[in-house]
Amino acid sequence: MIRSHFANLVIFSGLVGVFFAFLTQNEPKDRVRVILILGGSMVVLSLIIAYVMYPFPLR
Amino acid sequence: MSETLVEQAGPKAHPAAAPFVSCVLAWLVPGLGHFYLGKRTRAAVFFAVVVGMFGLGVVSDGAASLFEPRQPLSFLATFDNLATGPIDLISRHHTYGSIVFTLPPDEGDPRRIELLGRLRARVRGVTYEYGNIYLLTAGLMNILLMLDCFDIATGRKT
């Protein structure tokens, strides 16, 4: 059981990136590019959204 | 001339592969449809990703959804869980202690109270939300895999 939010984010993004890379691309080079772009953008965008939302109150 | 070249370059229907069979195999075991179509590497990766996602969902206290007629959206979540294939039964048994798909509609039904009690015990888990997302995503991925198998078998995709 992984409790770290960031670890879950990275694992989830990585798995989704690998899945869509193999689903949409045939060449290994293209697959690596999709994994990096898709997985990386999911992690980075999530951190940006979290940073923007940080000042908002929880309740 | 150019039309002939386009036809030659485009994907062709997979010989001797039935689209329906490949879709059913993809539902039975994630990746098996692609294995049947000769896409061995993709099959291994899809199996690892979908089953890994599902396993993370189970160990993270994710709960399989139950269909409740008064909440129509619960049908979508249950359908999504079922799209993972027979391994969905594992998460159902893990969550509810038995294989169950619907919540009894009667409020006073002891079975309904028992099932809701088991579900609430999971909801209290710290990683319940993570687990649910993993389980639902595994189901969505397997739906895409079934559609992909259909496209490959019918020649729409290589």
mmCIF file of C-alpha atoms in Angstrom:
data_model
loop_
_atom_site.group_PDB
_atom_site.id
_atom_site.type_symbol
_atom_site.label_atom_id
_atom_site.label_comp_id
_atom_site.label_asym_id
_atom_site.label_seq_id
_atom_site.Cartn_x
_atom_site.Cartn_y
_atom_site.Cartn_z
ATOM 1 C CA MET A 1 0.000 0.000 0.000
ATOM 2 C CA ILE A 2 1.527 3.288 -1.149
ATOM 3 C CA ARG A 3 0.499 6.254 0.983
ATOM 4 C CA SER A 4 2.606 8.923 -0.655
ATOM 5 C CA HIS A 5 0.480 11.123 -2.891
ATOM 6 C CA PHE A 6 3.471 11.998 -5.052
ATOM 7 C CA ALA A 7 4.527 8.347 -5.437
ATOM 8 C CA ASN A 8 0.989 7.434 -6.507
ATOM 9 C CA LEU A 9 1.010 10.322 -8.971
ATOM 10 C CA VAL A 10 4.295 9.215 -10.535
ATOM 11 C CA ILE A 11 3.286 5.531 -10.715
ATOM 12 C CA PHE A 12 -0.127 6.333 -12.186
ATOM 13 C CA SER A 13 1.338 8.755 -14.744
ATOM 14 C CA GLY A 14 4.012 6.250 -15.722
ATOM 15 C CA LEU A 15 1.538 3.417 -16.238
ATOM 16 C CA VAL A 16 -0.834 5.611 -18.268
ATOM 17 C CA GLY A 17 2.109 6.879 -20.346
ATOM 18 C CA VAL A 18 3.331 3.358 -21.105
ATOM 19 C CA PHE A 19 -0.194 2.201 -21.939
ATOM 20 C CA PHE A 20 -0.881 4.959 -24.459
ATOM 21 C CA ALA A 21 2.615 4.775 -25.903
ATOM 22 C CA PHE A 22 2.110 1.122 -26.829
ATOM 23 C CA LEU A 23 -1.485 1.707 -27.874
ATOM 24 C CA THR A 24 -0.776 4.547 -30.289
ATOM 25 C CA GLN A 25 2.810 4.074 -31.515
ATOM 26 C CA ASN A 26 4.655 1.288 -33.296
ATOM 27 C CA GLU A 27 8.262 2.486 -33.192
ATOM 28 C CA PRO A 28 10.292 2.236 -29.943
ATOM 29 C CA LYS A 29 11.597 5.786 -30.336
ATOM 30 C CA ASP A 30 8.078 7.174 -30.705
ATOM 31 C CA ARG A 31 6.918 5.169 -27.706
ATOM 32 C CA VAL A 32 9.656 6.608 -25.483
ATOM 33 C CA ARG A 33 8.700 10.107 -26.652
ATOM 34 C CA VAL A 34 5.023 9.534 -25.769
ATOM 35 C CA ILE A 35 5.922 8.087 -22.359
ATOM 36 C CA LEU A 36 8.072 11.103 -21.542
ATOM 37 C CA ILE A 37 5.620 13.697 -22.853
ATOM 38 C CA LEU A 38 2.428 12.139 -21.488
ATOM 39 C CA GLY A 39 3.783 10.868 -18.164
ATOM 40 C CA GLY A 40 5.875 13.984 -17.588
ATOM 41 C CA SER A 41 3.071 16.391 -18.423
ATOM 42 C CA MET A 42 0.670 14.590 -16.084
ATOM 43 C CA VAL A 43 3.125 14.952 -13.198
ATOM 44 C CA VAL A 44 4.132 18.534 -13.955
ATOM 45 C CA LEU A 45 0.588 19.789 -14.629
ATOM 46 C CA SER A 46 -0.674 18.133 -11.432
ATOM 47 C CA LEU A 47 2.038 19.894 -9.423
ATOM 48 C CA ILE A 48 1.203 23.229 -11.071
ATOM 49 C CA ILE A 49 -2.521 22.815 -10.346
ATOM 50 C CA ALA A 50 -1.735 21.794 -6.760
ATOM 51 C CA TYR A 51 0.479 24.875 -6.353
ATOM 52 C CA VAL A 52 -2.260 27.160 -7.733
ATOM 53 C CA MET A 53 -4.870 25.583 -5.469
ATOM 54 C CA TYR A 54 -2.691 25.729 -2.354
ATOM 55 C CA PRO A 55 -4.014 29.147 -1.097
ATOM 56 C CA PHE A 56 -7.642 27.967 -1.242
ATOM 57 C CA PRO A 57 -9.131 26.906 2.096
ATOM 58 C CA LEU A 58 -10.042 23.244 2.566
ATOM 59 C CA ARG A 59 -13.509 24.129 3.903
ATOM 60 C CA MET B 1 -1.930 5.533 -59.295
ATOM 61 C CA SER B 2 -1.880 7.368 -55.984
ATOM 62 C CA GLU B 3 -5.025 5.543 -54.799
ATOM 63 C CA THR B 4 -3.334 2.210 -55.473
ATOM 64 C CA LEU B 5 -0.338 3.241 -53.421
ATOM 65 C CA VAL B 6 -2.551 4.330 -50.527
ATOM 66 C CA GLU B 7 -4.400 1.032 -50.606
ATOM 67 C CA GLN B 8 -1.144 -0.914 -50.553
ATOM 68 C CA ALA B 9 0.275 1.121 -47.685
ATOM 69 C CA GLY B 10 -2.858 0.939 -45.496
ATOM 70 C CA PRO B 11 -3.457 -1.722 -42.843
ATOM 71 C CA LYS B 12 -5.115 -4.953 -43.917
ATOM 72 C CA ALA B 13 -7.597 -7.141 -42.078
ATOM 73 C CA HIS B 14 -5.814 -9.692 -39.922
ATOM 74 C CA PRO B 15 -5.966 -13.057 -41.683
ATOM 75 C CA ALA B 16 -8.079 -15.678 -39.953
ATOM 76 C CA ALA B 17 -8.718 -13.455 -36.949
ATOM 77 C CA ALA B 18 -12.274 -12.965 -35.822
ATOM 78 C CA PRO B 19 -12.840 -9.492 -34.376
ATOM 79 C CA PHE B 20 -15.377 -10.797 -31.891
ATOM 80 C CA VAL B 21 -13.040 -13.534 -30.643
ATOM 81 C CA SER B 22 -10.181 -11.074 -30.165
ATOM 82 C CA CYS B 23 -12.445 -8.730 -28.198
ATOM 83 C CA VAL B 24 -13.685 -11.539 -25.941
ATOM 84 C CA LEU B 25 -10.113 -12.724 -25.340
ATOM 85 C CA ALA B 26 -9.076 -9.154 -24.525
ATOM 86 C CA TRP B 27 -11.862 -8.993 -21.952
ATOM 87 C CA LEU B 28 -11.017 -12.400 -20.437
ATOM 88 C CA VAL B 29 -7.350 -11.564 -19.868
ATOM 89 C CA PRO B 30 -5.936 -8.071 -20.540
ATOM 90 C CA GLY B 31 -3.538 -8.379 -23.478
ATOM 91 C CA LEU B 32 -4.744 -11.797 -24.612
ATOM 92 C CA GLY B 33 -6.593 -10.263 -27.572
ATOM 93 C CA HIS B 34 -3.362 -8.704 -28.843
ATOM 94 C CA PHE B 35 -1.518 -11.991 -28.255
ATOM 95 C CA TYR B 36 -4.158 -13.739 -30.388
ATOM 96 C CA LEU B 37 -3.572 -11.147 -33.132
ATOM 97 C CA GLY B 38 0.181 -11.768 -33.063
ATOM 98 C CA LYS B 39 1.157 -8.598 -31.190
ATOM 99 C CA ARG B 40 3.227 -10.362 -28.545
ATOM 100 C CA THR B 41 5.179 -7.396 -27.168
ATOM 101 C CA ARG B 42 2.098 -5.207 -26.880
ATOM 102 C CA ALA B 43 0.221 -8.081 -25.257
ATOM 103 C CA ALA B 44 2.875 -8.492 -22.556
ATOM 104 C CA VAL B 45 3.015 -4.745 -21.852
ATOM 105 C CA PHE B 46 -0.778 -4.363 -21.751
ATOM 106 C CA PHE B 47 -1.092 -7.355 -19.426
ATOM 107 C CA ALA B 48 1.549 -5.938 -17.084
ATOM 108 C CA VAL B 49 0.077 -2.416 -17.086
ATOM 109 C CA VAL B 50 -3.609 -3.333 -16.667
ATOM 110 C CA VAL B 51 -3.074 -6.123 -14.150
ATOM 111 C CA GLY B 52 -0.513 -3.966 -12.312
ATOM 112 C CA MET B 53 -3.007 -1.106 -12.185
ATOM 113 C CA PHE B 54 -5.701 -3.489 -10.949
ATOM 114 C CA GLY B 55 -3.376 -4.995 -8.323
ATOM 115 C CA LEU B 56 -2.455 -1.555 -7.028
ATOM 116 C CA GLY B 57 -6.172 -0.810 -6.750
ATOM 117 C CA VAL B 58 -6.852 -3.927 -4.716
ATOM 118 C CA VAL B 59 -3.942 -3.465 -2.285
ATOM 119 C CA SER B 60 -4.783 0.246 -1.944
ATOM 120 C CA ASP B 61 -8.226 -0.594 -0.504
ATOM 121 C CA GLY B 62 -10.110 0.243 -3.693
ATOM 122 C CA ALA B 63 -13.679 -1.072 -3.754
ATOM 123 C CA ALA B 64 -15.556 -2.634 -6.636
ATOM 124 C CA SER B 65 -18.727 -0.666 -7.362
ATOM 125 C CA LEU B 66 -22.221 -2.069 -6.862
ATOM 126 C CA PHE B 67 -25.186 -1.233 -9.048
ATOM 127 C CA GLU B 68 -27.946 0.562 -7.188
ATOM 128 C CA PRO B 69 -31.104 1.398 -9.207
ATOM 129 C CA ARG B 70 -31.670 4.660 -7.289
ATOM 130 C CA GLN B 71 -28.220 5.900 -8.336
ATOM 131 C CA PRO B 72 -28.028 5.433 -12.132
ATOM 132 C CA LEU B 73 -24.383 6.527 -12.289
ATOM 133 C CA SER B 74 -23.462 3.476 -10.205
ATOM 134 C CA PHE B 75 -24.234 1.457 -13.351
ATOM 135 C CA LEU B 76 -21.358 3.134 -15.189
ATOM 136 C CA ALA B 77 -18.895 2.467 -12.378
ATOM 137 C CA THR B 78 -20.004 -1.170 -12.112
ATOM 138 C CA PHE B 79 -19.784 -1.593 -15.892
ATOM 139 C CA ASP B 80 -16.288 -0.102 -15.829
ATOM 140 C CA ASN B 81 -15.203 -2.508 -13.083
ATOM 141 C CA LEU B 82 -16.632 -5.448 -15.027
ATOM 142 C CA ALA B 83 -14.704 -4.351 -18.122
ATOM 143 C CA THR B 84 -11.515 -5.485 -16.370
ATOM 144 C CA GLY B 85 -12.698 -9.044 -16.964
ATOM 145 C CA PRO B 86 -12.905 -12.012 -14.620
ATOM 146 C CA ILE B 87 -10.175 -10.566 -12.372
ATOM 147 C CA ASP B 88 -12.839 -8.086 -11.237
ATOM 148 C CA LEU B 89 -14.278 -10.947 -9.210
ATOM 149 C CA ILE B 90 -11.126 -10.840 -7.059
ATOM 150 C CA SER B 91 -11.734 -7.242 -6.029
ATOM 151 C CA ARG B 92 -15.420 -7.952 -5.402
ATOM 152 C CA HIS B 93 -14.598 -10.872 -3.156
ATOM 153 C CA HIS B 94 -11.870 -8.816 -1.479
ATOM 154 C CA THR B 95 -14.285 -5.953 -0.814
ATOM 155 C CA TYR B 96 -17.548 -7.677 0.073
ATOM 156 C CA GLY B 97 -16.483 -11.164 1.118
ATOM 157 C CA SER B 98 -18.530 -12.637 -1.736
ATOM 158 C CA ILE B 99 -19.130 -12.037 -5.422
ATOM 159 C CA VAL B 100 -21.935 -9.502 -5.638
ATOM 160 C CA PHE B 101 -22.915 -6.990 -8.331
ATOM 161 C CA THR B 102 -26.021 -5.180 -7.066
ATOM 162 C CA LEU B 103 -27.008 -3.552 -3.810
ATOM 163 C CA PRO B 104 -30.372 -4.799 -2.495
ATOM 164 C CA PRO B 105 -32.849 -1.893 -2.877
ATOM 165 C CA ASP B 106 -34.704 -2.424 0.419
ATOM 166 C CA GLU B 107 -33.281 -0.138 3.133
ATOM 167 C CA GLY B 108 -33.897 -2.668 5.897
ATOM 168 C CA ASP B 109 -32.436 -5.637 4.063
ATOM 169 C CA PRO B 110 -29.740 -7.172 6.299
ATOM 170 C CA ARG B 111 -27.683 -8.045 3.225
ATOM 171 C CA ARG B 112 -27.704 -4.378 2.138
ATOM 172 C CA ILE B 113 -26.633 -3.266 5.616
ATOM 173 C CA GLU B 114 -23.820 -5.828 5.624
ATOM 174 C CA LEU B 115 -22.577 -4.777 2.171
ATOM 175 C CA LEU B 116 -22.686 -1.078 3.047
ATOM 176 C CA GLY B 117 -20.813 -1.821 6.269
ATOM 177 C CA ARG B 118 -18.054 -3.556 4.342
ATOM 178 C CA LEU B 119 -17.933 -0.680 1.841
ATOM 179 C CA ARG B 120 -17.723 1.942 4.592
ATOM 180 C CA ALA B 121 -14.850 0.036 6.168
ATOM 181 C CA ARG B 122 -12.952 0.444 2.874
ATOM 182 C CA VAL B 123 -13.897 4.106 2.526
ATOM 183 C CA ARG B 124 -12.275 4.807 5.883
ATOM 184 C CA GLY B 125 -8.975 3.533 4.477
ATOM 185 C CA VAL B 126 -6.388 6.240 3.830
ATOM 186 C CA THR B 127 -5.696 5.012 0.308
ATOM 187 C CA TYR B 128 -9.306 4.248 -0.684
ATOM 188 C CA GLU B 129 -9.469 7.040 -3.280
ATOM 189 C CA TYR B 130 -6.171 5.983 -4.857
ATOM 190 C CA GLY B 131 -7.384 2.392 -5.007
ATOM 191 C CA ASN B 132 -10.663 3.326 -6.656
ATOM 192 C CA ILE B 133 -8.903 5.376 -9.314
ATOM 193 C CA TYR B 134 -6.536 2.485 -10.063
ATOM 194 C CA LEU B 135 -9.450 0.018 -10.370
ATOM 195 C CA LEU B 136 -11.560 2.284 -12.583
ATOM 196 C CA THR B 137 -8.600 3.163 -14.802
ATOM 197 C CA ALA B 138 -7.775 -0.519 -15.280
ATOM 198 C CA GLY B 139 -11.342 -1.061 -16.520
ATOM 199 C CA LEU B 140 -11.189 1.908 -18.903
ATOM 200 C CA MET B 141 -7.856 0.692 -20.245
ATOM 201 C CA ASN B 142 -9.281 -2.750 -20.953
ATOM 202 C CA ILE B 143 -12.215 -1.198 -22.847
ATOM 203 C CA LEU B 144 -9.689 0.618 -25.041
ATOM 204 C CA LEU B 145 -7.786 -2.651 -25.525
ATOM 205 C CA MET B 146 -10.946 -4.412 -26.705
ATOM 206 C CA LEU B 147 -11.645 -1.616 -29.202
ATOM 207 C CA ASP B 148 -8.010 -1.715 -30.330
ATOM 208 C CA CYS B 149 -8.251 -5.479 -30.928
ATOM 209 C CA PHE B 150 -11.381 -4.919 -33.001
ATOM 210 C CA ASP B 151 -9.606 -2.291 -35.114
ATOM 211 C CA ILE B 152 -6.566 -4.525 -35.668
ATOM 212 C CA ALA B 153 -8.680 -7.573 -36.529
ATOM 213 C CA THR B 154 -10.796 -5.621 -39.030
ATOM 214 C CA GLY B 155 -7.763 -4.013 -40.647
ATOM 215 C CA ARG B 156 -8.375 -0.448 -39.503
ATOM 216 C CA LYS B 157 -5.065 -0.430 -37.661
ATOM 217 C CA THR B 158 -1.789 -2.344 -37.822
#
